PDB file of C-alpha atoms in Angstrom:
ATOM      1  CA  MET X   1     -20.173  17.650 -23.738  1.00 59.00           C
ATOM      2  CA  SER X   2     -19.624  14.775 -21.355  1.00 67.00           C
ATOM      3  CA  ALA X   3     -16.206  14.288 -19.763  1.00 63.00           C
ATOM      4  CA  LEU X   4     -16.209  10.708 -21.029  1.00 66.00           C
ATOM      5  CA  PHE X   5     -16.071  11.740 -24.674  1.00 79.00           C
ATOM      6  CA  ASN X   6     -13.664  14.662 -24.409  1.00 85.00           C
ATOM      7  CA  PHE X   7     -10.126  13.528 -23.552  1.00 85.00           C
ATOM      8  CA  GLN X   8      -9.093  16.880 -22.052  1.00 86.00           C
ATOM      9  CA  SER X   9     -12.106  16.896 -19.751  1.00 86.00           C
ATOM     10  CA  LEU X  10     -11.467  13.294 -18.744  1.00 88.00           C
ATOM     11  CA  LEU X  11      -7.877  14.144 -17.789  1.00 89.00           C
ATOM     12  CA  LEU X  12      -9.110  17.137 -15.825  1.00 90.00           C
ATOM     13  CA  VAL X  13     -11.596  15.003 -13.878  1.00 92.00           C
ATOM     14  CA  VAL X  14      -8.900  12.411 -13.102  1.00 93.00           C
ATOM     15  CA  LEU X  15      -6.434  15.085 -11.934  1.00 95.00           C
ATOM     16  CA  LEU X  16      -9.038  16.784  -9.757  1.00 94.00           C
ATOM     17  CA  THR X  17     -10.016  13.433  -8.242  1.00 95.00           C
ATOM     18  CA  ILE X  18      -6.385  12.639  -7.416  1.00 95.00           C
ATOM     19  CA  CYS X  19      -5.792  16.074  -5.886  1.00 95.00           C
ATOM     20  CA  THR X  20      -9.035  16.018  -3.883  1.00 95.00           C
ATOM     21  CA  CYS X  21      -8.441  12.519  -2.504  1.00 95.00           C
ATOM     22  CA  THR X  22      -4.872  13.396  -1.535  1.00 94.00           C
ATOM     23  CA  PHE X  23      -6.062  16.530   0.270  1.00 95.00           C
ATOM     24  CA  LEU X  24      -8.821  14.628   2.074  1.00 93.00           C
ATOM     25  CA  ARG X  25      -6.379  11.943   3.174  1.00 93.00           C
ATOM     26  CA  ALA X  26      -4.034  14.597   4.565  1.00 93.00           C
ATOM     27  CA  GLN X  27      -6.866  16.244   6.501  1.00 95.00           C
ATOM     28  CA  ALA X  28      -8.773  13.141   7.641  1.00 93.00           C
ATOM     29  CA  PRO X  29      -6.812   9.922   7.030  1.00 92.00           C
ATOM     30  CA  ALA X  30      -9.426   7.673   8.637  1.00 91.00           C
ATOM     31  CA  LEU X  31     -12.028   8.828   6.114  1.00 90.00           C
ATOM     32  CA  VAL X  32     -10.063   7.526   3.133  1.00 89.00           C
ATOM     33  CA  ASP X  33      -8.116   4.659   4.708  1.00 89.00           C
ATOM     34  CA  ARG X  34     -11.109   2.666   5.939  1.00 90.00           C
ATOM     35  CA  ASN X  35     -12.277   1.920   2.367  1.00 85.00           C
ATOM     36  CA  LYS X  36      -9.470   0.107   0.587  1.00 89.00           C
ATOM     37  CA  THR X  37     -11.611  -2.299  -1.412  1.00 89.00           C
ATOM     38  CA  GLY X  38     -14.609  -1.967  -3.689  1.00 90.00           C
ATOM     39  CA  PHE X  39     -15.732   1.196  -5.412  1.00 92.00           C
ATOM     40  CA  MET X  40     -14.549   3.438  -2.567  1.00 90.00           C
ATOM     41  CA  GLY X  41     -11.129   1.844  -2.934  1.00 93.00           C
ATOM     42  CA  LEU X  42     -10.667   3.917  -6.086  1.00 94.00           C
ATOM     43  CA  PHE X  43     -10.482   7.025  -3.918  1.00 94.00           C
ATOM     44  CA  TRP X  44      -7.887   5.390  -1.662  1.00 94.00           C
ATOM     45  CA  LYS X  45      -5.839   4.475  -4.735  1.00 94.00           C
ATOM     46  CA  ALA X  46      -6.148   8.026  -6.070  1.00 95.00           C
ATOM     47  CA  ALA X  47      -4.862   9.356  -2.738  1.00 95.00           C
ATOM     48  CA  ARG X  48      -1.887   6.975  -2.891  1.00 94.00           C
ATOM     49  CA  ILE X  49      -1.094   8.111  -6.437  1.00 95.00           C
ATOM     50  CA  GLY X  50      -1.255  11.729  -5.318  1.00 94.00           C
ATOM     51  CA  GLU X  51       1.084  11.065  -2.396  1.00 93.00           C
ATOM     52  CA  ARG X  52       3.660   9.018  -4.242  1.00 95.00           C
ATOM     53  CA  LEU X  53       3.694  10.943  -7.521  1.00 94.00           C
ATOM     54  CA  SER X  54       3.201  14.384  -6.009  1.00 92.00           C
ATOM     55  CA  PRO X  55       5.711  16.294  -8.213  1.00 93.00           C
ATOM     56  CA  TYR X  56       4.317  14.747 -11.379  1.00 95.00           C
ATOM     57  CA  VAL X  57       0.711  15.338 -10.379  1.00 94.00           C
ATOM     58  CA  SER X  58       1.406  18.991  -9.573  1.00 93.00           C
ATOM     59  CA  LEU X  59       3.249  19.421 -12.875  1.00 95.00           C
ATOM     60  CA  ALA X  60       0.297  17.871 -14.699  1.00 94.00           C
ATOM     61  CA  CYS X  61      -2.052  20.282 -12.889  1.00 93.00           C
ATOM     62  CA  PHE X  62       0.038  23.273 -13.977  1.00 95.00           C
ATOM     63  CA  VAL X  63       0.183  22.058 -17.567  1.00 94.00           C
ATOM     64  CA  MET X  64      -3.550  21.442 -17.606  1.00 93.00           C
ATOM     65  CA  ALA X  65      -4.280  24.873 -16.117  1.00 92.00           C
ATOM     66  CA  PHE X  66      -2.054  26.540 -18.707  1.00 94.00           C
ATOM     67  CA  GLN X  67      -3.697  24.613 -21.521  1.00 91.00           C
ATOM     68  CA  ILE X  68      -7.199  25.492 -20.344  1.00 89.00           C
ATOM     69  CA  LEU X  69      -6.327  29.180 -19.961  1.00 93.00           C
ATOM     70  CA  MET X  70      -4.604  29.483 -23.334  1.00 91.00           C
ATOM     71  CA  TYR X  71      -6.825  27.329 -25.557  1.00 81.00           C
TER      72      TYR X  71
END
């Protein structure tokens, strides 16, 4: 089923996007920082969310992993 129609899959895609963008910004900041507007700006915003809400994002990742493993 598509991730757009399954709420759990949609949350998983959003969390993975946030984590990936944050990791990429830590490794190569120029890659993410040069695109702050337009469609690519979504990845910059995801990286900012991952940086600023790091404890909450990691907690959400653990909860999601537990839910996927158990259900």
